[in-house]
Amino acid sequence: MSAPTDPTPRTGALARLRNSDLWRSFLSHRGAVVGAVLLAVLIVSALLAPVIAPQDVHDPRALDLWFSELPPVWVEGGEWPYILGTDVQGRDILSAVLYGSRSSILIGFFAVLLSLAIGLTIGLVAGWMGGIVDNLLMRFGDVLLSIPAILVAILVSSLAMQVIPSGWRDVTAGAVLVAAITLSNWVQYARIVRAQTAVERRKEYVQAARLLKVPARRILAHHILPNTLTPILVAATLSFGMAILLEATLSFLGVGMPPSRPSLGTLIRLGNQYLFSGMWWIVLFPVLQLSLLVIAVNLVGDWLRDALNPKLR
Amino acid sequence: MLVFVVKRLANAAMVMLVVAFIAFLIFRFIGDPVNLMVNEQATQADRDELRTRLGLDQPFAVQYIRFVTNAVQGDFGISYRNQQDVMTLIAERFPATLELVLAASILSLAIGVPLGVITAIHRGRWFSEALQFGSILGVSLPSFVIAILLILVFSVTLGWLPAFGRGETVQIGWWSTGLLTESGRRAIVLPAIALASYEITLVMRLVRAEMLEVLRSDFVKFARARGVPRRVIHFRHALRNCLMPVVTMTAMNVGTLIAFALVTETVFQWPGMGLLFIQAVTFADIPVMAAYLCLVSFIFVALNTLVDIVYAVIDPRLRDATA
């Protein structure tokens, strides 16, 4: 599984990947293949949103009220090029969904990345040092987990809205969300890594490295960390899905991305207001996109969890 | 045993003190309470007078201790928005949230357990695989998405069930219930399903995993060999052995459901604590936010501690391991 990041020549790594158990298990798992293909399509289309979207939804000048409230093209009254219709401001739904996915994916990705950085570091330090440092760090994590994650995130996000001057809110909203999600997300990684580090620390190869006066930082990074990566990979994949959901929920509640830089959750919140006016397309397409995105992540994550679980092999 | 219980309780108290500290920090430092409470014409003397009256001129630690003492007695101050006692506001809304959460918990057991048994017994059959795939939908779709889809189908298109509100309620003492009127019962259906959707999936997956384990065990093989009917084996012998962890999980998740209910309550305009909290967030009504944070965390921590202690009473091996 470490093949893609190995410093060995590219062709060798690819060949090794193609020959591995993991790759074979991937191909034989229908859900995983479907999920991975779907995920790839969604991620690429979202990241390319500024290139492929018909309209720049972040630019208010691109909106045309003349073309507002149009249904999708296959419905009576729909018009090209507004394939999925437009909302009340004349925003093209397809473009909004593409841009919205981009925000959702980027926020989810950076939240997981930051959580990993914090969680791995704290886990390694706590597991290596033990004693009071370990106790303090882990109790701190316990406290964070003793408040529901959604509550932590709403608090961080809404308090940030109070503190940050209104002119800056649009720009900082994404970063605030990343921080809000990270605050409770890092604990799970720290717990996994800490438990593993506390075990590995006592093993002979680590003792040998210490006798050779290898610096602690190097032992942790080169010898212990790689041994903890398998469960971390599974946890990170599944929590990427959770992070996207959490972001969507916050934006839906109005404490996430602002309407000027909508994520999928913001679009659903805005569309929800028109649920009873018959304009179902405003809310339905963001809902479908969000669902597909998280389902794809979870399909891959579920497979990965089973494939990397030594008990199930 | 006593040592374990005391340690566990001390731990819970510690967590609550930290939560109260966070709530206190929010209360004290986000916006100046004095500025939010006085009107425009107030003189500096008025402000100082109010500051002294609220005790905001006292040292930090003294203020924190007083905040905790008041909070323990259920006094979280006055709502900035409608000048009412915060605890009264929350107490009015609490029955609505609790009814919704209990309905969702019961629903998740009533639907999740049979589904879990079916997918375990008929492992590999097409409908079992379909249900397994359906369970991925259950964890992937956020509750507000399910809520919107339910409203779109059952309220907007079919017009069968109401999409918002709690219907008519009946007052029994300080408790208001919607379960005794026709409109109240109709109103709770969609919110309860939306809130339960995630929980149903969790219950189903857990029951399935436990059942697969139990079905492999010797006593089930023996029962089969003895010629006990399959239905009796599955539902009387096997299922009973799986129910303990399922019930525990459902009980522990009541805290999570109360927190998540705020999303469902927002979609359905359900007049519970969660809706109150979200409205408080929009108006920066800090006392209400602080009180809600403390209350939900308290329920969460209390349930976890209770489950831990009950488990330790039942299973003595856990006492040393986690103490």
XYZ file of C-alpha atoms in Angstrom:
636
model
C 0.000 0.000 0.000
C 2.962 2.283 0.389
C 3.839 1.778 -3.270
C 2.646 5.126 -4.657
C 4.824 7.130 -2.288
C 7.950 4.995 -2.525
C 11.027 6.719 -3.861
C 11.633 3.740 -6.206
C 11.357 4.377 -9.956
C 7.857 5.079 -11.147
C 7.404 2.072 -13.363
C 8.611 -0.226 -10.598
C 6.166 1.249 -8.142
C 3.294 0.938 -10.584
C 4.186 -2.640 -11.350
C 4.368 -3.430 -7.666
C 1.024 -1.768 -7.077
C -0.568 -3.743 -9.899
C 0.818 -6.933 -8.432
C -0.291 -6.277 -4.860
C -3.076 -7.960 -2.905
C -4.675 -4.615 -2.303
C -5.074 -3.890 -6.019
C -6.577 -7.331 -6.672
C -8.997 -6.943 -3.771
C -9.918 -3.518 -5.129
C -10.735 -4.892 -8.585
C -12.837 -7.705 -7.173
C -14.906 -5.325 -5.058
C -17.631 -3.822 -7.205
C -18.628 -1.126 -4.711
C -15.054 0.068 -4.342
C -14.505 0.374 -8.093
C -17.787 2.231 -8.583
C -17.019 4.461 -5.611
C -13.476 5.222 -6.743
C -14.497 6.049 -10.318
C -17.384 8.209 -9.091
C -15.130 9.951 -6.593
C -12.484 10.624 -9.237
C -15.068 12.117 -11.618
C -16.604 14.275 -8.876
C -13.262 15.528 -7.582
C -11.828 16.324 -11.010
C -14.998 18.077 -12.189
C -15.188 20.063 -8.949
C -11.548 21.143 -9.038
C -11.923 22.143 -12.681
C -15.066 24.167 -11.884
C -13.520 27.533 -12.867
C -12.630 26.034 -16.261
C -15.659 23.920 -17.131
C -18.552 25.682 -15.367
C -20.654 27.755 -17.800
C -20.913 30.626 -15.294
C -18.618 32.112 -12.651
C -20.894 31.955 -9.599
C -18.499 33.991 -7.442
C -18.918 36.967 -9.768
C -22.220 38.801 -9.165
C -21.936 40.434 -12.594
C -22.285 37.051 -14.296
C -25.831 36.686 -12.951
C -28.684 37.691 -15.214
C -32.111 38.179 -13.654
C -33.672 37.782 -17.105
C -32.733 34.119 -16.964
C -33.784 33.508 -13.355
C -36.070 30.711 -12.111
C -35.594 28.591 -15.236
C -36.312 24.869 -14.816
C -33.879 22.216 -16.133
C -33.746 21.977 -19.962
C -35.713 18.730 -20.170
C -38.658 20.384 -18.403
C -41.106 22.668 -20.210
C -39.728 26.211 -20.123
C -36.074 25.234 -19.676
C -33.463 26.994 -21.797
C -29.941 26.268 -23.002
C -27.267 26.571 -21.752
C -28.844 26.334 -18.274
C -28.883 22.537 -18.247
C -30.015 22.147 -14.642
C -31.988 25.410 -14.552
C -31.324 28.598 -12.571
C -32.238 29.958 -9.148
C -34.085 33.182 -8.280
C -30.978 35.298 -8.840
C -30.298 33.789 -12.242
C -27.485 31.612 -10.912
C -26.853 28.600 -13.143
C -27.474 25.520 -10.968
C -24.909 23.337 -12.732
C -22.185 25.938 -12.189
C -23.288 26.494 -8.602
C -23.145 22.756 -7.928
C -19.653 22.461 -9.470
C -18.300 25.438 -7.511
C -20.128 24.254 -4.405
C -18.528 20.798 -4.619
C -15.158 22.478 -5.015
C -15.613 24.365 -1.737
C -16.943 21.268 0.026
C -14.127 19.013 -1.201
C -11.356 21.509 -0.470
C -12.648 22.237 3.035
C -13.046 18.512 3.764
C -9.569 17.785 2.396
C -7.776 20.502 4.336
C -9.708 19.676 7.511
C -8.533 16.054 7.308
C -4.985 17.131 6.412
C -4.758 19.527 9.360
C -6.340 16.960 11.691
C -3.768 14.397 10.517
C -0.874 16.784 11.100
C -2.061 17.636 14.609
C -3.303 14.159 15.504
C -0.157 12.321 14.345
C 2.150 14.757 16.127
C 0.233 14.679 19.399
C -0.212 10.903 19.215
C 3.512 10.320 18.621
C 4.556 12.703 21.385
C 2.037 11.303 23.881
C 2.907 7.690 23.093
C 6.662 8.318 23.141
C 6.856 10.438 26.286
C 4.169 8.679 28.309
C 3.580 9.880 31.862
C 2.130 13.260 32.579
C 2.464 14.693 29.063
C 0.572 11.692 27.707
C -2.077 12.057 30.377
C -2.602 15.777 29.800
C -2.809 15.527 26.013
C -5.168 12.576 26.015
C -7.458 14.008 28.725
C -7.693 17.152 26.617
C -8.794 14.965 23.712
C -11.321 13.209 25.955
C -12.895 16.533 26.862
C -13.217 17.488 23.203
C -14.896 14.170 22.447
C -17.243 14.545 25.406
C -18.995 17.383 23.597
C -20.765 16.316 20.379
C -18.580 17.228 17.374
C -21.361 19.144 15.690
C -21.761 21.369 18.753
C -18.024 22.095 18.917
C -18.020 23.028 15.238
C -21.109 25.246 15.471
C -19.661 27.070 18.465
C -16.271 27.685 16.841
C -17.865 28.788 13.623
C -20.501 31.071 15.135
C -18.055 32.628 17.589
C -15.655 33.307 14.726
C -18.502 35.144 13.008
C -18.843 37.348 16.096
C -15.149 38.090 16.344
C -14.173 38.528 12.696
C -15.200 41.879 11.168
C -17.944 41.459 8.567
C -15.786 42.524 5.610
C -13.413 39.610 6.248
C -15.988 36.902 6.845
C -16.322 35.825 3.205
C -12.582 35.333 2.880
C -12.036 33.578 6.195
C -15.167 31.387 6.177
C -13.350 28.439 4.609
C -10.443 28.575 7.050
C -12.809 28.907 10.009
C -14.684 25.792 8.879
C -11.425 23.859 8.509
C -10.479 24.844 12.058
C -13.962 24.067 13.402
C -13.936 20.558 11.924
C -10.306 19.893 12.890
C -10.891 20.748 16.534
C -12.706 17.492 17.234
C -11.412 15.428 14.305
C -7.733 15.156 15.286
C -8.460 13.210 18.482
C -9.202 9.904 16.755
C -5.850 9.924 14.913
C -4.008 10.866 18.091
C -5.608 7.943 19.920
C -4.684 5.412 17.224
C -1.100 6.645 16.907
C -0.588 6.972 20.642
C -1.693 3.392 21.316
C 0.544 2.042 18.542
C 3.530 4.180 19.539
C 3.288 3.075 23.164
C 3.546 -0.540 21.952
C 6.279 -0.051 19.331
C 8.415 2.032 21.698
C 9.203 -1.065 23.737
C 10.116 -3.278 20.779
C 13.678 -4.357 20.120
C 14.195 -2.528 16.854
C 13.402 0.760 18.565
C 15.711 -0.092 21.460
C 18.437 -0.882 18.930
C 17.904 2.444 17.183
C 18.115 4.260 20.507
C 21.349 2.472 21.379
C 22.753 3.653 18.066
C 21.906 7.189 19.208
C 19.404 7.760 16.434
C 17.578 10.983 17.401
C 14.062 10.478 18.803
C 12.533 12.567 16.062
C 14.056 10.304 13.425
C 12.963 7.120 15.189
C 9.426 8.449 15.411
C 9.226 9.622 11.822
C 11.079 6.777 10.103
C 10.480 3.745 12.273
C 7.327 4.158 14.315
C 5.096 6.348 12.154
C 5.043 3.965 9.141
C 3.791 1.205 11.451
C 0.730 3.226 12.397
C -0.299 4.309 8.925
C -2.670 1.495 7.958
C -5.438 2.229 10.486
C -4.795 5.955 9.989
C -5.441 5.650 6.258
C -8.814 4.003 6.879
C -9.793 6.544 9.538
C -8.738 9.439 7.315
C -10.749 8.191 4.328
C -13.907 7.708 6.367
C -13.509 11.021 8.157
C -13.073 12.816 4.821
C -16.706 11.849 4.241
C -17.632 12.938 7.759
C -15.847 16.270 7.293
C -17.766 16.973 4.089
C -21.022 16.152 5.883
C -20.135 18.336 8.861
C -19.226 21.245 6.616
C -22.489 20.815 4.706
C -24.460 20.731 7.948
C -22.810 23.911 9.255
C -23.369 25.737 5.988
C -26.936 24.475 5.929
C -27.497 25.915 9.407
C -26.108 29.263 8.259
C -22.845 29.219 10.219
C -20.675 28.003 7.342
C -19.926 29.289 3.874
C -21.678 32.579 2.974
C -24.092 32.799 -0.003
C -21.466 34.705 -1.999
C -19.091 31.717 -1.869
C -21.551 28.858 -1.566
C -20.639 25.289 -0.687
C -23.127 22.487 -1.279
C -24.610 23.010 2.195
C -25.165 26.727 1.517
C -26.872 25.904 -1.784
C -29.177 23.448 -0.036
C -30.033 26.052 2.612
C -30.831 28.647 -0.047
C -32.801 26.163 -2.141
C -34.722 24.892 0.857
C -36.546 28.234 1.023
C -38.109 27.541 -2.373
C -39.198 24.002 -1.562
C -42.868 24.960 -1.466
C -42.816 27.194 -4.520
C -42.456 24.275 -6.909
C -38.832 25.086 -7.830
C -37.527 21.677 -6.760
C -34.421 21.845 -8.959
C -32.780 24.549 -6.849
C -32.504 22.214 -3.869
C -32.546 18.772 -5.490
C -29.333 18.948 -7.543
C -27.087 20.160 -4.701
C -28.677 17.450 -2.529
C -27.913 14.768 -5.136
C -24.347 15.978 -5.637
C -23.636 16.012 -1.892
C -25.144 12.545 -1.496
C -23.128 11.104 -4.406
C -19.937 12.642 -3.073
C -20.278 11.195 0.419
C -21.537 7.823 -0.838
C -18.480 7.569 -3.120
C -16.106 8.360 -0.244
C -17.826 5.864 2.049
C -17.804 3.096 -0.591
C -14.040 3.456 -0.935
C -13.591 3.823 2.831
C -15.659 0.727 3.636
C -13.700 -1.376 1.196
C -10.392 -0.031 2.483
C -11.350 -0.832 6.056
C -12.197 -4.438 5.184
C -9.236 -4.897 2.832
C -6.669 -3.613 5.327
C -8.153 -5.438 8.305
C -5.836 -8.407 8.931
C -8.612 -10.267 10.775
C -10.806 -10.402 7.693
C -8.137 -11.534 5.231
C -15.845 -1.031 42.991
C -16.436 2.095 45.022
C -13.049 3.391 43.921
C -14.001 2.871 40.286
C -17.334 4.695 40.662
C -15.696 7.604 42.482
C -12.943 7.859 39.863
C -15.448 7.770 37.036
C -17.623 10.424 38.668
C -14.608 12.626 39.356
C -13.610 12.290 35.729
C -17.098 13.314 34.590
C -17.096 16.270 36.985
C -13.700 17.327 35.614
C -15.014 17.254 32.051
C -18.058 19.278 33.053
C -15.854 21.873 34.768
C -13.858 22.267 31.563
C -17.046 22.556 29.507
C -18.360 25.147 31.972
C -15.044 26.973 31.637
C -15.415 27.103 27.858
C -19.017 28.307 28.243
C -17.814 30.908 30.753
C -15.085 32.149 28.412
C -17.618 32.537 25.625
C -20.013 34.272 27.955
C -17.391 36.616 29.338
C -15.315 37.533 26.313
C -17.477 37.438 23.210
C -19.017 40.858 23.151
C -19.288 42.960 26.308
C -22.407 41.889 28.243
C -22.814 45.396 29.630
C -22.897 46.994 26.196
C -25.419 44.426 25.044
C -27.731 45.011 27.986
C -27.864 48.786 28.477
C -29.628 51.146 26.124
C -28.083 53.930 24.072
C -28.596 56.767 26.577
C -26.951 54.987 29.505
C -24.313 57.080 31.211
C -20.938 55.801 32.278
C -22.245 55.719 35.860
C -25.145 53.487 34.782
C -22.714 51.167 33.042
C -20.425 50.972 36.040
C -23.389 50.357 38.273
C -24.577 47.462 36.069
C -21.021 46.128 35.855
C -20.814 46.004 39.638
C -24.283 44.514 39.923
C -23.399 41.729 37.460
C -20.153 41.182 39.346
C -18.058 41.821 36.237
C -15.582 43.939 38.255
C -14.599 40.912 40.355
C -11.423 38.896 39.706
C -11.557 36.299 36.929
C -11.495 33.230 39.210
C -14.277 34.601 41.418
C -16.444 35.190 38.360
C -15.808 31.651 37.120
C -16.686 30.126 40.488
C -19.868 32.132 40.623
C -20.743 31.108 37.053
C -20.348 27.433 38.001
C -22.302 27.803 41.262
C -25.141 29.515 39.419
C -25.057 26.999 36.575
C -25.316 24.061 38.977
C -28.450 25.688 40.377
C -29.818 26.079 36.873
C -29.257 29.826 36.705
C -27.702 30.882 33.402
C -28.844 34.472 33.509
C -31.161 36.418 31.248
C -31.499 35.954 27.502
C -30.183 39.026 25.643
C -32.831 38.658 22.989
C -36.120 38.424 24.845
C -35.050 39.333 28.391
C -36.397 36.082 29.817
C -34.750 33.696 32.232
C -32.630 31.327 30.122
C -33.472 28.205 32.097
C -37.220 28.887 31.772
C -36.800 29.262 28.003
C -34.935 25.973 27.766
C -37.319 24.141 30.099
C -40.230 25.191 27.869
C -38.499 23.733 24.836
C -37.077 20.613 26.436
C -40.187 18.345 26.178
C -40.388 18.877 22.399
C -36.764 17.821 21.892
C -36.985 14.851 24.245
C -40.146 13.521 22.586
C -38.510 13.803 19.188
C -35.321 12.073 20.348
C -37.178 9.249 22.099
C -39.406 8.708 19.074
C -36.289 8.529 16.888
C -34.572 6.081 19.276
C -37.574 3.764 19.376
C -37.880 3.989 15.611
C -34.231 3.120 15.118
C -34.580 -0.003 17.253
C -37.898 -1.011 15.697
C -36.511 -0.754 12.158
C -32.796 -1.352 12.680
C -33.009 -4.611 14.627
C -35.196 -6.554 12.136
C -33.128 -5.270 9.210
C -29.918 -6.328 10.929
C -31.304 -9.811 11.611
C -32.516 -10.217 8.033
C -29.199 -9.157 6.508
C -27.340 -11.506 8.832
C -29.554 -14.568 8.264
C -29.787 -14.145 4.516
C -26.182 -13.129 4.009
C -25.250 -13.083 0.331
C -28.825 -13.055 -0.989
C -29.713 -10.171 -3.281
C -32.110 -8.352 -0.934
C -29.649 -8.630 1.893
C -26.928 -7.112 -0.292
C -29.367 -4.404 -1.346
C -30.063 -3.595 2.305
C -26.330 -3.513 2.988
C -25.929 -1.006 0.191
C -28.902 0.904 1.569
C -27.071 1.154 4.866
C -24.242 2.989 3.098
C -26.867 5.492 1.973
C -27.968 5.795 5.584
C -24.523 6.824 6.824
C -23.803 8.964 3.775
C -26.910 11.123 3.619
C -26.924 13.851 6.269
C -30.167 14.096 8.240
C -31.083 17.450 6.736
C -30.887 15.961 3.240
C -33.187 13.124 4.270
C -35.469 15.680 5.922
C -35.669 17.742 2.728
C -36.331 14.674 0.588
C -39.065 13.527 2.995
C -40.706 16.960 2.883
C -40.421 17.031 -0.898
C -42.163 13.643 -1.216
C -44.633 13.434 1.674
C -45.552 17.088 2.192
C -45.033 18.921 -1.085
C -45.920 16.200 -3.579
C -48.286 13.870 -1.720
C -49.512 16.290 0.941
C -49.886 13.479 3.510
C -47.953 14.847 6.466
C -47.181 18.330 7.802
C -43.719 19.723 7.021
C -43.261 21.997 9.993
C -44.313 22.670 13.557
C -45.398 20.343 16.304
C -49.165 20.329 15.823
C -51.464 20.817 18.795
C -49.937 20.147 22.186
C -51.468 19.219 25.526
C -50.097 20.662 28.738
C -49.550 18.144 31.553
C -48.090 20.047 34.472
C -44.946 21.715 33.125
C -44.617 19.117 30.393
C -46.153 19.825 27.000
C -46.774 16.787 24.852
C -47.768 16.507 21.222
C -48.378 12.777 21.394
C -51.951 13.004 22.651
C -53.442 14.854 19.698
C -53.959 13.645 16.137
C -52.135 16.630 14.606
C -49.288 16.252 17.090
C -48.772 12.600 16.205
C -48.865 13.375 12.499
C -46.338 16.181 12.958
C -43.727 14.011 14.677
C -43.548 11.315 11.963
C -41.286 13.011 9.416
C -38.879 14.669 11.913
C -38.505 11.383 13.807
C -37.693 9.439 10.620
C -35.195 12.090 9.504
C -33.462 12.104 12.872
C -33.494 8.304 13.124
C -32.083 7.604 9.653
C -28.437 7.562 10.743
C -29.186 5.666 13.935
C -31.184 3.003 12.060
C -28.096 2.296 9.976
C -25.862 2.047 13.030
C -28.266 -0.338 14.782
C -28.637 -2.432 11.640
C -24.889 -2.771 11.130
C -24.244 -3.586 14.758
C -27.025 -6.204 14.919
C -25.753 -7.756 11.696
C -22.167 -7.995 12.938
C -23.241 -9.401 16.318
C -25.641 -11.884 14.730
C -22.983 -13.208 12.348
C -20.743 -13.770 15.355
C -23.422 -15.498 17.441
C -24.627 -17.674 14.559
C -21.136 -19.185 14.408
C -21.152 -20.083 18.086
C -21.456 -23.597 19.449
C -24.758 -23.188 21.228
C -26.457 -22.178 17.977
C -24.936 -25.197 16.211
C -26.166 -27.381 19.037
C -29.665 -25.902 18.842
C -29.680 -26.620 15.112
C -28.527 -30.165 15.676
C -31.277 -30.621 18.231
C -33.787 -29.669 15.565
C -34.981 -26.392 17.060
C -36.947 -24.474 14.384
C -34.840 -21.874 12.572
C -37.087 -18.983 13.496
C -36.795 -19.822 17.183
C -33.010 -20.106 16.905
C -32.678 -16.776 15.151
C -35.063 -14.678 17.157
C -35.108 -16.301 20.572
C -31.585 -17.620 21.015
C -29.333 -15.629 18.720
C -30.984 -12.217 18.789
C -31.192 -12.135 22.572
C -27.455 -12.510 22.779
C -26.927 -9.503 20.526
C -29.284 -7.101 22.174
C -27.077 -5.980 25.063
C -24.583 -3.927 23.007
C -27.404 -2.643 20.802
C -29.396 -1.299 23.718
C -26.242 0.214 25.214
C -25.374 1.970 21.979
C -28.901 3.318 21.584
C -28.871 4.638 25.138
C -25.474 6.270 24.723
C -26.485 7.808 21.415
C -29.405 9.657 22.992
C -26.905 12.407 23.798
C -25.693 12.556 20.194
C -29.287 12.567 18.963
C -30.138 15.526 21.206
C -27.238 17.426 19.666
C -28.158 16.346 16.139
C -31.820 17.161 16.741
C -30.890 20.810 16.267
C -30.459 20.136 12.550
C -33.774 18.288 12.246
C -35.509 20.929 14.342
C -34.226 23.657 12.043
C -35.567 21.954 8.914
C -38.966 21.159 10.404
C -39.217 24.320 12.539
C -39.735 21.950 15.471
C -39.998 24.146 18.591
C -37.307 22.354 20.636
C -34.071 23.358 22.361
C -32.062 22.946 19.159
C -34.143 25.512 17.316
C -33.789 27.836 20.297
C -30.013 27.348 20.143
C -29.786 28.022 16.407
C -31.864 31.181 16.826
C -29.586 32.185 19.692
C -26.575 31.657 17.393
C -28.044 33.989 14.761
C -28.753 36.681 17.345
C -25.501 36.140 19.299
C -27.628 35.449 22.375
C -24.645 34.231 24.408
C -26.395 33.168 27.674
C -28.696 30.817 25.745
C -25.745 29.387 23.802
C -23.737 28.839 26.974
C -26.663 27.194 28.741
C -27.403 24.883 25.807
C -23.733 23.879 25.551
C -23.596 23.025 29.256
C -26.904 21.178 29.244
C -26.248 19.003 26.183
C -22.714 18.215 27.334
C -24.096 17.307 30.740
C -26.604 14.858 29.275
C -23.861 13.430 27.031
C -21.344 13.003 29.862
C -23.962 11.727 32.328
C -25.115 9.006 29.921
C -21.554 7.890 29.177
C -20.658 7.765 32.848
C -23.837 5.891 33.696
C -23.206 3.284 30.998
C -19.596 2.839 32.169
C -20.662 2.337 35.771
C -23.498 -0.050 34.882
C -21.073 -2.060 32.764
C -18.591 -2.221 35.594
C -21.329 -3.478 37.912
C -22.252 -6.194 35.420
C -18.734 -7.130 34.335
C -16.120 -6.990 37.124
C -13.251 -7.409 34.635
C -13.786 -3.848 33.400
C -13.169 -2.335 36.809
C -9.404 -2.689 36.776
C -8.965 -2.219 33.045
C -10.496 1.235 32.837
C -10.094 2.503 36.362
